[in-house]
């Protein structure tokens, strides 16, 4: 499953060149593979610093300390059921026909401490989670007693009839069964998921030291763009990339900052980049195709290093990547996505997501993939790796099938709406036919709707 074997921590002494190797003759040979492009990109990222993080904000983040239990969990042996704490030996002759009657000498609720032991031949009424009284080695649940009948008959509960023999240890949870005092319950480097959040709370922590979320500036470029909310105008299109990419950033664990639209002028782009420089990464969209690139290239090369790549993939062939120098000397990595809405999303899946994962301290592994049988053909016209938008679904026999989501033009954003995966047609395969097995990188799980 682990496609990228790079360690999570970037080693800056081995930074790769940004520029593709020169002196290639054939245009295709100048194209970078997805893997090469990713490797060059990831060389510019490393794990961010860790900060004290309130527990409820820690989900999806990497723990940067060992969490140690300072006491046993649970702290005392306690009851797993509502029932009666007994000495199991006293119940050996119990049956439904001949319940064993035991005098009830007290009761103990969750959060209380028992005020007396269970005497031989006696019982203490006990609630789930309440500490087991001394002497008791088992709890008999209510349903194995005659408490209900006694209540119905209006009898006092000073005696209880036990109907089932108890074994030593029945329904008693030993102290420290979850964790022992001194034990490391979560190791440094753990990904905080809901279970880890719960464990941290169970040892009494309200915050943990966790790697902070990367903050990503998102800039759209283009004279044709309108912001959603502005009145519609002929000849203009709404800036959808900023929003789809911001949502991806959020989904991958980052914090998006939508800077807005830069017009195709040096001044406007510079202003937007100035606003983005204080963040961990800048993502732009559009302006990286051959005709458009000049403004972007001029501006970016003034501010650091920038390379325009052709990546051997469809969609999302044009990609820019660079490193911008901030006024404080800090350099900020810049990912320049193609403008076409599907290309921008697919490129962000392939390159933005792993970069965010590295900053989060997670291995930059690709999305989980499934093997599925194609319902439709996938064509590969020009030797690039095709990421076809597909809907993966479960056939009646339980196997996965994948059908393409219609028009695969990189401008057809609605083709992403129906998709839950990207089916991969390798660059050296000219066509995959209906019935072929294909690998699909899942962007959502077939059964998951949320
Ligand atoms: P470009 O890379 O500037 O040549 O843009 C390629 C295509 O993507 C053009 O059709 C643009 O109108 C479109 N496009 C560029 N930016 C955006 C954006 N932010 N939202 C939606 N479409 C865009
Ligand atoms: Mg443009």
CSV table of C-alpha atoms and ligand atoms in Angstrom, one decimal:
chain,number,residue,atom,x,y,z
A,1,UNK,CA,0.0,0.0,0.0
A,2,UNK,CA,2.8,2.4,0.8
A,3,UNK,CA,3.7,3.9,-2.5
A,4,UNK,CA,6.0,6.7,-1.3
A,5,UNK,CA,8.7,5.4,0.8
A,6,UNK,CA,10.1,8.8,1.8
A,7,UNK,CA,10.3,9.3,5.5
A,8,UNK,CA,8.0,11.8,7.1
A,9,UNK,CA,10.8,14.1,8.1
A,10,UNK,CA,12.4,15.9,5.1
A,11,UNK,CA,16.2,15.9,5.0
A,12,UNK,CA,17.1,19.3,3.5
A,13,UNK,CA,20.7,18.4,2.9
A,14,UNK,CA,19.5,16.2,0.0
A,15,UNK,CA,17.2,18.7,-1.7
A,16,UNK,CA,16.6,17.9,-5.3
A,17,UNK,CA,16.9,20.4,-8.2
A,18,UNK,CA,13.6,22.0,-9.0
A,19,UNK,CA,14.3,22.1,-12.7
A,20,UNK,CA,13.7,19.0,-14.9
A,21,UNK,CA,16.9,17.7,-16.3
A,22,UNK,CA,17.9,19.6,-19.5
A,23,UNK,CA,19.0,18.2,-22.9
A,24,UNK,CA,16.0,16.0,-23.6
A,25,UNK,CA,15.1,16.1,-27.2
A,26,UNK,CA,11.7,14.5,-27.4
A,27,UNK,CA,8.9,16.4,-25.8
A,28,UNK,CA,7.5,13.4,-24.1
A,29,UNK,CA,10.9,12.7,-22.5
A,30,UNK,CA,10.7,16.1,-20.9
A,31,UNK,CA,7.6,15.1,-19.0
A,32,UNK,CA,8.1,14.2,-15.4
A,33,UNK,CA,6.4,11.1,-14.1
A,34,UNK,CA,4.0,11.6,-11.3
A,35,UNK,CA,6.5,9.9,-8.9
A,36,UNK,CA,9.4,12.2,-10.0
A,37,UNK,CA,7.3,15.3,-9.6
A,38,UNK,CA,6.1,14.2,-6.2
A,39,UNK,CA,9.6,13.4,-5.0
A,40,UNK,CA,10.9,16.9,-6.1
A,41,UNK,CA,7.9,18.5,-4.3
A,42,UNK,CA,8.2,16.5,-1.1
A,43,UNK,CA,11.9,17.4,-0.8
A,44,UNK,CA,10.6,20.9,0.2
A,45,UNK,CA,8.4,19.8,3.0
A,46,UNK,CA,9.0,18.7,6.5
A,47,UNK,CA,7.1,18.0,9.6
A,48,UNK,CA,5.8,21.2,11.3
A,49,UNK,CA,6.4,22.1,14.9
A,50,UNK,CA,4.2,20.6,17.7
A,51,UNK,CA,2.1,22.7,20.0
A,52,UNK,CA,-0.1,22.2,23.0
A,53,UNK,CA,-3.4,21.3,21.5
A,54,UNK,CA,-6.8,21.0,23.3
A,55,UNK,CA,-8.0,17.5,23.0
A,56,UNK,CA,-11.0,18.3,20.9
A,57,UNK,CA,-8.8,19.9,18.3
A,58,UNK,CA,-6.3,17.0,18.2
A,59,UNK,CA,-8.2,14.6,16.0
A,60,UNK,CA,-6.3,13.9,12.8
A,61,UNK,CA,-3.0,15.2,14.2
A,62,UNK,CA,0.2,13.4,15.2
A,63,UNK,CA,1.1,13.2,18.9
A,64,UNK,CA,4.5,14.5,19.8
A,65,UNK,CA,4.9,13.1,23.2
A,66,UNK,CA,4.4,9.7,25.0
A,67,UNK,CA,1.3,9.7,27.0
A,68,UNK,CA,1.7,7.9,30.3
A,69,UNK,CA,-1.0,6.7,32.7
A,70,UNK,CA,-0.2,8.1,36.2
A,71,UNK,CA,-2.6,5.7,37.9
A,72,UNK,CA,-4.3,2.4,37.1
A,73,UNK,CA,-7.3,2.5,34.7
A,74,UNK,CA,-9.8,1.6,36.0
A,75,UNK,CA,-8.4,2.7,39.4
A,76,UNK,CA,-10.3,0.1,41.3
A,77,UNK,CA,-11.8,-3.3,40.6
A,78,UNK,CA,-15.4,-2.5,39.7
A,79,UNK,CA,-18.7,-4.0,38.5
A,80,UNK,CA,-19.4,-4.5,34.8
A,81,UNK,CA,-23.2,-4.9,35.5
A,82,UNK,CA,-25.9,-3.6,37.7
A,83,UNK,CA,-26.5,-6.4,40.1
A,84,UNK,CA,-25.4,-7.8,43.5
A,85,UNK,CA,-21.8,-8.2,44.6
A,86,UNK,CA,-21.4,-11.6,46.3
A,87,UNK,CA,-18.9,-14.2,47.3
A,88,UNK,CA,-19.2,-16.7,44.4
A,89,UNK,CA,-18.9,-19.7,46.7
A,90,UNK,CA,-22.2,-18.7,48.4
A,91,UNK,CA,-24.1,-19.1,45.1
A,92,UNK,CA,-22.9,-22.6,44.1
A,93,UNK,CA,-26.3,-24.2,44.8
A,94,UNK,CA,-28.4,-21.4,43.3
A,95,UNK,CA,-31.0,-22.2,40.6
A,96,UNK,CA,-34.2,-20.7,39.2
A,97,UNK,CA,-36.3,-23.3,41.0
A,98,UNK,CA,-34.4,-22.9,44.2
A,99,UNK,CA,-32.9,-19.3,44.4
A,100,UNK,CA,-30.2,-18.9,47.1
A,101,UNK,CA,-31.4,-16.1,49.4
A,102,UNK,CA,-28.7,-13.7,50.6
A,103,UNK,CA,-29.3,-10.8,53.0
A,104,UNK,CA,-28.5,-7.5,51.4
A,105,UNK,CA,-26.2,-5.5,53.7
A,106,UNK,CA,-25.8,-2.3,51.7
A,107,UNK,CA,-25.5,-0.7,48.3
A,108,UNK,CA,-22.9,1.1,46.3
A,109,UNK,CA,-23.3,3.3,43.2
A,110,UNK,CA,-20.8,4.5,40.6
A,111,UNK,CA,-18.6,7.2,42.0
A,112,UNK,CA,-19.1,6.0,45.6
A,113,UNK,CA,-16.7,3.9,47.7
A,114,UNK,CA,-18.2,0.8,49.4
A,115,UNK,CA,-18.7,1.4,53.1
A,116,UNK,CA,-18.4,-2.2,54.1
A,117,UNK,CA,-17.2,-5.6,52.8
A,118,UNK,CA,-19.5,-8.3,51.6
A,119,UNK,CA,-19.8,-10.7,54.6
A,120,UNK,CA,-19.9,-14.5,54.0
A,121,UNK,CA,-23.4,-15.4,53.1
A,122,UNK,CA,-24.3,-11.7,52.2
A,123,UNK,CA,-24.7,-9.4,49.2
A,124,UNK,CA,-24.3,-5.7,48.4
A,125,UNK,CA,-26.4,-4.1,45.7
A,126,UNK,CA,-24.0,-2.6,43.2
A,127,UNK,CA,-24.3,-0.4,40.0
A,128,UNK,CA,-22.1,-0.6,36.9
A,129,UNK,CA,-18.8,1.1,37.4
A,130,UNK,CA,-19.1,1.1,41.2
A,131,UNK,CA,-16.0,-0.3,43.0
A,132,UNK,CA,-16.3,-3.9,44.1
A,133,UNK,CA,-16.6,-4.2,47.9
A,134,UNK,CA,-14.0,-6.2,49.7
A,135,UNK,CA,-14.9,-9.8,50.0
A,136,UNK,CA,-16.9,-9.9,46.8
A,137,UNK,CA,-15.4,-11.9,43.9
A,138,UNK,CA,-18.4,-11.8,41.5
A,139,UNK,CA,-21.4,-9.7,40.6
A,140,UNK,CA,-24.7,-11.4,39.8
A,141,UNK,CA,-26.7,-9.2,37.3
A,142,UNK,CA,-30.2,-8.2,38.3
A,143,UNK,CA,-31.7,-10.5,35.6
A,144,UNK,CA,-30.2,-13.5,37.4
A,145,UNK,CA,-31.9,-12.5,40.7
A,146,UNK,CA,-35.5,-12.3,41.9
A,147,UNK,CA,-35.3,-8.5,42.4
A,148,UNK,CA,-38.1,-7.8,39.9
A,149,UNK,CA,-40.5,-10.2,41.5
A,150,UNK,CA,-39.7,-8.9,45.0
A,151,UNK,CA,-40.4,-5.3,43.8
A,152,UNK,CA,-43.6,-6.3,42.1
A,153,UNK,CA,-44.7,-8.1,45.3
A,154,UNK,CA,-43.8,-4.9,47.2
A,155,UNK,CA,-41.3,-6.8,49.3
A,156,UNK,CA,-38.4,-5.1,51.0
A,157,UNK,CA,-35.1,-5.7,49.3
A,158,UNK,CA,-33.3,-6.7,52.4
A,159,UNK,CA,-32.9,-10.2,51.0
A,160,UNK,CA,-32.1,-11.1,47.4
A,161,UNK,CA,-32.7,-14.5,45.7
A,162,UNK,CA,-29.8,-15.5,43.5
A,163,UNK,CA,-30.9,-17.8,40.6
A,164,UNK,CA,-27.6,-18.6,38.8
A,165,UNK,CA,-24.3,-19.8,40.4
A,166,UNK,CA,-21.5,-17.2,39.9
A,167,UNK,CA,-17.9,-18.0,39.0
A,168,UNK,CA,-15.1,-16.1,40.7
A,169,UNK,CA,-14.4,-13.0,38.7
A,170,UNK,CA,-17.8,-12.9,37.0
A,171,UNK,CA,-18.7,-9.3,36.0
A,172,UNK,CA,-15.8,-7.8,37.9
A,173,UNK,CA,-13.4,-5.7,35.9
A,174,UNK,CA,-10.0,-5.8,37.6
A,175,UNK,CA,-8.1,-2.6,38.4
A,176,UNK,CA,-5.6,-1.6,35.7
A,177,UNK,CA,-7.3,-3.8,33.1
A,178,UNK,CA,-7.2,-0.9,30.6
A,179,UNK,CA,-3.8,0.5,31.6
A,180,UNK,CA,-1.4,0.3,34.5
A,181,UNK,CA,0.2,3.2,36.3
A,182,UNK,CA,3.4,4.1,34.5
A,183,UNK,CA,2.4,2.5,31.3
A,184,UNK,CA,2.8,4.4,28.0
A,185,UNK,CA,-0.8,4.3,26.7
A,186,UNK,CA,0.0,6.3,23.5
A,187,UNK,CA,3.3,6.5,21.8
A,188,UNK,CA,4.8,9.7,20.3
A,189,UNK,CA,4.0,9.7,16.6
A,190,UNK,CA,0.5,8.2,17.1
A,191,UNK,CA,-2.2,9.6,14.9
A,192,UNK,CA,-4.9,11.0,17.1
A,193,UNK,CA,-8.2,9.4,16.1
A,194,UNK,CA,-11.4,9.3,18.2
A,195,UNK,CA,-10.0,6.3,20.2
A,196,UNK,CA,-6.7,8.0,20.9
A,197,UNK,CA,-8.6,11.2,22.0
A,198,UNK,CA,-10.7,9.0,24.4
A,199,UNK,CA,-7.6,7.4,25.8
A,200,UNK,CA,-5.9,10.7,26.4
A,201,UNK,CA,-9.0,11.9,28.2
A,202,UNK,CA,-9.1,8.7,30.2
A,203,UNK,CA,-5.8,9.4,31.8
A,204,UNK,CA,-7.0,12.9,32.6
A,205,UNK,CA,-5.4,15.0,29.9
A,206,UNK,CA,-7.3,17.9,28.5
A,207,UNK,CA,-4.6,18.8,25.9
A,208,UNK,CA,-1.7,17.1,24.2
A,209,UNK,CA,1.4,18.1,22.4
A,210,UNK,CA,0.5,17.5,18.7
A,211,UNK,CA,1.9,18.6,15.4
A,212,UNK,CA,0.1,21.7,14.3
A,213,UNK,CA,-2.0,21.9,11.2
A,214,UNK,CA,-0.5,23.3,8.0
A,215,UNK,CA,-2.0,26.6,7.0
A,216,UNK,CA,-2.4,26.9,3.3
A,217,UNK,CA,-2.9,30.1,1.3
A,218,UNK,CA,-5.1,29.6,-1.7
A,219,UNK,CA,-4.8,32.1,-4.6
A,220,UNK,CA,-6.8,31.9,-7.9
A,221,UNK,CA,-5.5,33.7,-10.9
A,222,UNK,CA,-7.3,34.9,-14.0
A,223,UNK,CA,-9.1,37.9,-15.4
A,224,UNK,CA,-12.1,35.8,-16.1
A,225,UNK,CA,-12.9,35.0,-12.5
A,226,UNK,CA,-15.8,36.1,-10.4
A,227,UNK,CA,-16.2,35.4,-6.7
A,228,UNK,CA,-19.2,33.3,-5.7
A,229,UNK,CA,-21.8,35.8,-4.5
A,230,UNK,CA,-21.0,38.4,-7.1
A,231,UNK,CA,-23.6,38.8,-9.8
A,232,UNK,CA,-23.2,36.6,-12.8
A,233,UNK,CA,-21.6,38.3,-15.8
A,234,UNK,CA,-21.3,37.2,-19.5
A,235,UNK,CA,-17.9,36.0,-20.3
A,236,UNK,CA,-16.9,35.4,-16.7
A,237,UNK,CA,-16.8,32.2,-14.6
A,238,UNK,CA,-17.0,31.7,-10.9
A,239,UNK,CA,-13.8,30.9,-9.0
A,240,UNK,CA,-14.6,27.3,-8.1
A,241,UNK,CA,-11.0,26.2,-7.7
A,242,UNK,CA,-10.4,28.1,-4.5
A,243,UNK,CA,-13.3,26.4,-3.0
A,244,UNK,CA,-12.8,22.9,-4.1
A,245,UNK,CA,-9.1,23.1,-3.2
A,246,UNK,CA,-9.9,24.7,0.2
A,247,UNK,CA,-12.2,21.9,1.0
A,248,UNK,CA,-9.5,19.4,0.0
A,249,UNK,CA,-7.0,21.2,2.3
A,250,UNK,CA,-9.5,20.9,5.1
A,251,UNK,CA,-10.2,17.3,4.4
A,252,UNK,CA,-6.5,16.4,4.4
A,253,UNK,CA,-6.0,18.0,7.8
A,254,UNK,CA,-4.8,21.5,6.8
A,255,UNK,CA,-6.3,25.0,7.4
A,256,UNK,CA,-7.2,26.8,4.2
A,257,UNK,CA,-6.9,30.6,3.9
A,258,UNK,CA,-8.6,31.7,0.7
A,259,UNK,CA,-6.7,34.8,-0.3
A,260,UNK,CA,-8.9,35.5,-3.3
A,261,UNK,CA,-8.4,36.3,-7.0
A,262,UNK,CA,-5.2,37.7,-8.5
A,263,UNK,CA,-5.7,39.3,-11.9
A,264,UNK,CA,-3.3,38.4,-14.7
A,265,UNK,CA,-1.0,41.3,-13.8
A,266,UNK,CA,2.3,41.5,-12.0
A,267,UNK,CA,1.0,43.9,-9.4
A,268,UNK,CA,-2.1,41.9,-8.6
A,269,UNK,CA,-0.3,38.6,-8.3
A,270,UNK,CA,2.4,40.1,-6.1
A,271,UNK,CA,-0.2,41.5,-3.8
A,272,UNK,CA,-1.8,38.1,-3.4
A,273,UNK,CA,1.5,36.4,-2.9
A,274,UNK,CA,2.5,38.9,-0.2
A,275,UNK,CA,-0.7,38.0,1.6
A,276,UNK,CA,0.2,34.3,1.3
A,277,UNK,CA,3.8,34.5,2.5
A,278,UNK,CA,3.0,34.1,6.2
A,279,UNK,CA,1.6,30.6,5.8
A,280,UNK,CA,3.1,27.2,5.4
A,281,UNK,CA,2.4,26.7,1.8
A,282,UNK,CA,0.9,28.7,-1.1
A,283,UNK,CA,-1.3,27.0,-3.7
A,284,UNK,CA,-2.2,28.9,-6.8
A,285,UNK,CA,-4.5,27.8,-9.6
A,286,UNK,CA,-4.2,28.6,-13.3
A,287,UNK,CA,-1.7,30.5,-15.2
A,288,UNK,CA,0.6,27.5,-15.6
A,289,UNK,CA,-0.3,26.5,-19.1
A,290,UNK,CA,2.2,27.5,-21.8
A,291,UNK,CA,0.4,30.6,-23.1
A,292,UNK,CA,-0.4,32.0,-19.7
A,293,UNK,CA,2.7,31.3,-17.9
A,294,UNK,CA,4.7,34.4,-18.5
A,295,UNK,CA,3.2,36.7,-15.9
A,296,UNK,CA,3.3,34.0,-13.3
A,297,UNK,CA,6.9,33.0,-14.2
A,298,UNK,CA,8.1,36.6,-14.1
A,299,UNK,CA,6.6,37.2,-10.7
A,300,UNK,CA,7.6,33.9,-9.1
A,301,UNK,CA,11.2,33.9,-10.4
A,302,UNK,CA,11.6,37.4,-8.8
A,303,UNK,CA,10.5,35.9,-5.5
A,304,UNK,CA,12.4,32.7,-5.5
A,305,UNK,CA,12.8,29.6,-7.7
A,306,UNK,CA,10.0,28.3,-9.9
A,307,UNK,CA,9.8,25.5,-12.4
A,308,UNK,CA,7.0,24.7,-14.8
A,309,UNK,CA,6.6,21.0,-15.3
A,310,UNK,CA,4.8,18.8,-17.7
A,311,UNK,CA,3.7,15.9,-15.7
A,312,UNK,CA,2.9,12.6,-17.5
A,313,UNK,CA,-0.7,12.5,-16.3
A,314,UNK,CA,-4.2,13.3,-17.6
A,315,UNK,CA,-5.8,15.5,-16.4
A,316,UNK,CA,-3.4,18.0,-14.8
A,317,UNK,CA,-0.3,17.9,-17.1
A,318,UNK,CA,0.9,21.5,-16.4
A,319,UNK,CA,2.2,22.0,-12.9
A,320,UNK,CA,4.4,24.7,-11.4
A,321,UNK,CA,6.4,24.2,-8.2
A,322,UNK,CA,8.7,26.6,-6.5
A,323,UNK,CA,10.0,28.0,-3.3
A,324,UNK,CA,9.3,31.6,-2.5
A,325,UNK,CA,11.5,33.7,-0.2
A,326,UNK,CA,9.7,35.6,2.4
A,327,UNK,CA,10.9,39.0,3.8
A,328,UNK,CA,11.9,37.1,7.0
A,329,UNK,CA,14.2,34.8,5.0
A,330,UNK,CA,11.8,31.9,5.4
A,331,UNK,CA,11.0,30.1,2.3
A,332,UNK,CA,7.5,29.0,1.5
A,333,UNK,CA,6.8,26.2,-0.9
A,334,UNK,CA,4.4,27.1,-3.8
A,335,UNK,CA,2.3,24.6,-5.7
A,336,UNK,CA,0.9,26.0,-8.9
A,337,UNK,CA,-2.1,23.9,-10.0
A,338,UNK,CA,-3.6,23.9,-13.5
A,339,UNK,CA,-6.7,26.1,-14.0
A,340,UNK,CA,-9.1,23.5,-15.2
A,341,UNK,CA,-11.3,22.6,-12.3
A,342,UNK,CA,-10.9,18.8,-12.5
A,343,UNK,CA,-7.1,19.2,-13.2
A,344,UNK,CA,-6.8,21.4,-10.1
A,345,UNK,CA,-8.5,18.9,-7.9
A,346,UNK,CA,-6.7,15.8,-9.3
A,347,UNK,CA,-3.3,17.6,-9.1
A,348,UNK,CA,-4.1,18.6,-5.5
A,349,UNK,CA,-5.0,15.0,-4.7
A,350,UNK,CA,-1.7,13.7,-6.1
A,351,UNK,CA,0.7,16.4,-4.9
A,352,UNK,CA,-1.0,18.6,-2.3
A,353,UNK,CA,-2.3,15.8,-0.2
A,354,UNK,CA,1.1,14.1,0.3
A,355,UNK,CA,2.7,17.5,1.0
A,356,UNK,CA,0.1,18.2,3.7
A,357,UNK,CA,0.7,14.7,5.2
A,358,UNK,CA,4.5,15.3,5.5
A,359,UNK,CA,3.8,18.6,7.3
A,360,UNK,CA,1.4,16.8,9.6
A,361,UNK,CA,4.0,14.2,10.4
A,362,UNK,CA,2.2,11.4,8.5
A,363,UNK,CA,3.7,9.2,5.9
A,364,UNK,CA,2.9,10.5,2.4
A,365,UNK,CA,1.1,7.4,1.3
A,366,UNK,CA,-1.4,7.5,-1.5
A,367,UNK,CA,-5.1,7.1,-1.0
A,368,UNK,CA,-6.2,3.5,-0.4
A,369,UNK,CA,-6.9,1.7,-3.6
A,370,UNK,CA,-9.2,-1.1,-4.7
A,371,UNK,CA,-9.1,-3.4,-7.7
A,372,UNK,CA,-12.3,-3.1,-9.7
A,373,UNK,CA,-13.7,-4.4,-12.9
A,374,UNK,CA,-14.4,-1.7,-15.5
A,375,UNK,CA,-17.9,-1.2,-16.9
A,376,UNK,CA,-16.6,1.1,-19.6
A,377,UNK,CA,-13.4,1.6,-21.7
A,378,UNK,CA,-10.7,4.1,-20.7
A,379,UNK,CA,-8.7,5.6,-23.6
A,380,UNK,CA,-5.2,6.9,-23.3
A,381,UNK,CA,-4.4,9.0,-26.4
A,382,UNK,CA,-0.9,10.2,-25.6
A,383,UNK,CA,1.0,8.1,-23.2
A,384,UNK,CA,0.1,9.8,-20.0
A,385,UNK,CA,-1.2,8.2,-16.9
A,386,UNK,CA,-4.9,8.7,-17.0
A,387,UNK,CA,-6.8,9.3,-13.8
A,388,UNK,CA,-10.4,8.5,-14.9
A,389,UNK,CA,-13.2,9.6,-12.7
A,390,UNK,CA,-15.2,6.6,-11.8
A,391,UNK,CA,-18.0,5.5,-9.5
A,392,UNK,CA,-16.9,2.3,-7.7
A,393,UNK,CA,-19.8,0.2,-6.5
A,394,UNK,CA,-20.3,-3.3,-5.2
A,395,UNK,CA,-21.8,-5.8,-7.7
A,396,UNK,CA,-24.3,-8.4,-6.5
A,397,UNK,CA,-21.5,-11.0,-6.1
A,398,UNK,CA,-19.7,-8.6,-3.8
A,399,UNK,CA,-16.8,-7.6,-6.1
A,400,UNK,CA,-16.1,-4.0,-6.9
A,401,UNK,CA,-17.0,-2.6,-10.3
A,402,UNK,CA,-16.1,0.9,-11.7
A,403,UNK,CA,-18.0,2.9,-14.2
A,404,UNK,CA,-16.7,6.1,-15.6
A,405,UNK,CA,-18.7,9.3,-14.7
A,406,UNK,CA,-19.4,10.5,-18.2
A,407,UNK,CA,-17.5,13.3,-20.0
A,408,UNK,CA,-13.9,13.2,-18.8
A,409,UNK,CA,-13.0,16.7,-20.0
A,410,UNK,CA,-10.9,18.5,-17.4
A,411,UNK,CA,-13.4,21.3,-17.5
A,412,UNK,CA,-16.3,19.1,-16.4
A,413,UNK,CA,-16.3,19.5,-12.6
A,414,UNK,CA,-19.6,17.6,-12.3
A,415,UNK,CA,-17.7,14.5,-13.4
A,416,UNK,CA,-16.0,14.7,-10.0
A,417,UNK,CA,-19.3,14.9,-8.2
A,418,UNK,CA,-20.4,11.4,-9.3
A,419,UNK,CA,-16.9,10.0,-8.7
A,420,UNK,CA,-15.7,8.3,-5.6
A,421,UNK,CA,-12.4,7.2,-7.1
A,422,UNK,CA,-9.8,7.8,-9.7
A,423,UNK,CA,-9.2,4.8,-11.9
A,424,UNK,CA,-5.6,4.6,-13.1
A,425,UNK,CA,-4.7,3.7,-16.7
A,426,UNK,CA,-0.9,3.4,-16.9
A,427,UNK,CA,0.9,5.7,-19.3
A,428,UNK,CA,2.1,2.8,-21.5
A,429,UNK,CA,-1.4,1.3,-21.9
A,430,UNK,CA,-3.3,2.7,-24.8
A,431,UNK,CA,-6.7,1.5,-23.8
A,432,UNK,CA,-8.4,-0.4,-21.0
A,433,UNK,CA,-11.5,-2.2,-22.0
A,434,UNK,CA,-14.8,-2.9,-20.2
A,435,UNK,CA,-14.2,-6.1,-18.2
A,436,UNK,CA,-10.5,-5.3,-17.5
A,437,UNK,CA,-9.4,-5.1,-13.9
A,438,UNK,CA,-8.3,-1.6,-12.9
A,439,UNK,CA,-6.7,0.0,-9.8
A,440,UNK,CA,-8.8,2.7,-8.4
A,441,UNK,CA,-7.5,5.3,-5.9
A,442,UNK,CA,-10.5,5.9,-3.7
A,443,UNK,CA,-11.3,9.5,-2.9
A,444,UNK,CA,-14.3,8.3,-1.0
A,445,UNK,CA,-15.3,4.9,0.1
A,446,UNK,CA,-18.1,3.2,-1.9
A,447,UNK,CA,-20.3,2.6,1.1
A,448,UNK,CA,-19.5,6.0,2.7
A,449,UNK,CA,-21.9,8.9,2.4
A,450,UNK,CA,-21.2,11.9,4.5
B,1,LIG,P1,-5.5,28.6,-17.4
B,1,LIG,O1,-4.6,27.7,-16.7
B,1,LIG,O2,-5.4,30.0,-16.9
B,1,LIG,O3,-5.3,28.5,-18.9
B,1,LIG,O4,-7.0,28.1,-17.2
B,1,LIG,C1,-7.5,26.9,-17.7
B,1,LIG,C2,-9.0,26.9,-17.6
B,1,LIG,O5,-9.3,26.8,-16.2
B,1,LIG,C3,-9.7,28.1,-18.2
B,1,LIG,O6,-10.9,27.6,-18.8
B,1,LIG,C4,-10.0,28.9,-17.0
B,1,LIG,O7,-11.1,29.7,-17.2
B,1,LIG,C5,-10.3,27.8,-16.0
B,1,LIG,N1,-10.1,28.3,-14.6
B,1,LIG,C6,-9.0,29.0,-14.2
B,1,LIG,N2,-9.0,29.4,-12.9
B,1,LIG,C7,-10.2,28.9,-12.5
B,1,LIG,C8,-10.9,28.9,-11.2
B,1,LIG,N3,-10.3,29.5,-10.2
B,1,LIG,N4,-12.1,28.3,-11.1
B,1,LIG,C9,-12.6,27.7,-12.2
B,1,LIG,N5,-12.1,27.7,-13.4
B,1,LIG,C10,-10.9,28.2,-13.6
B,2,LIG,MG1,-5.8,32.0,-17.0
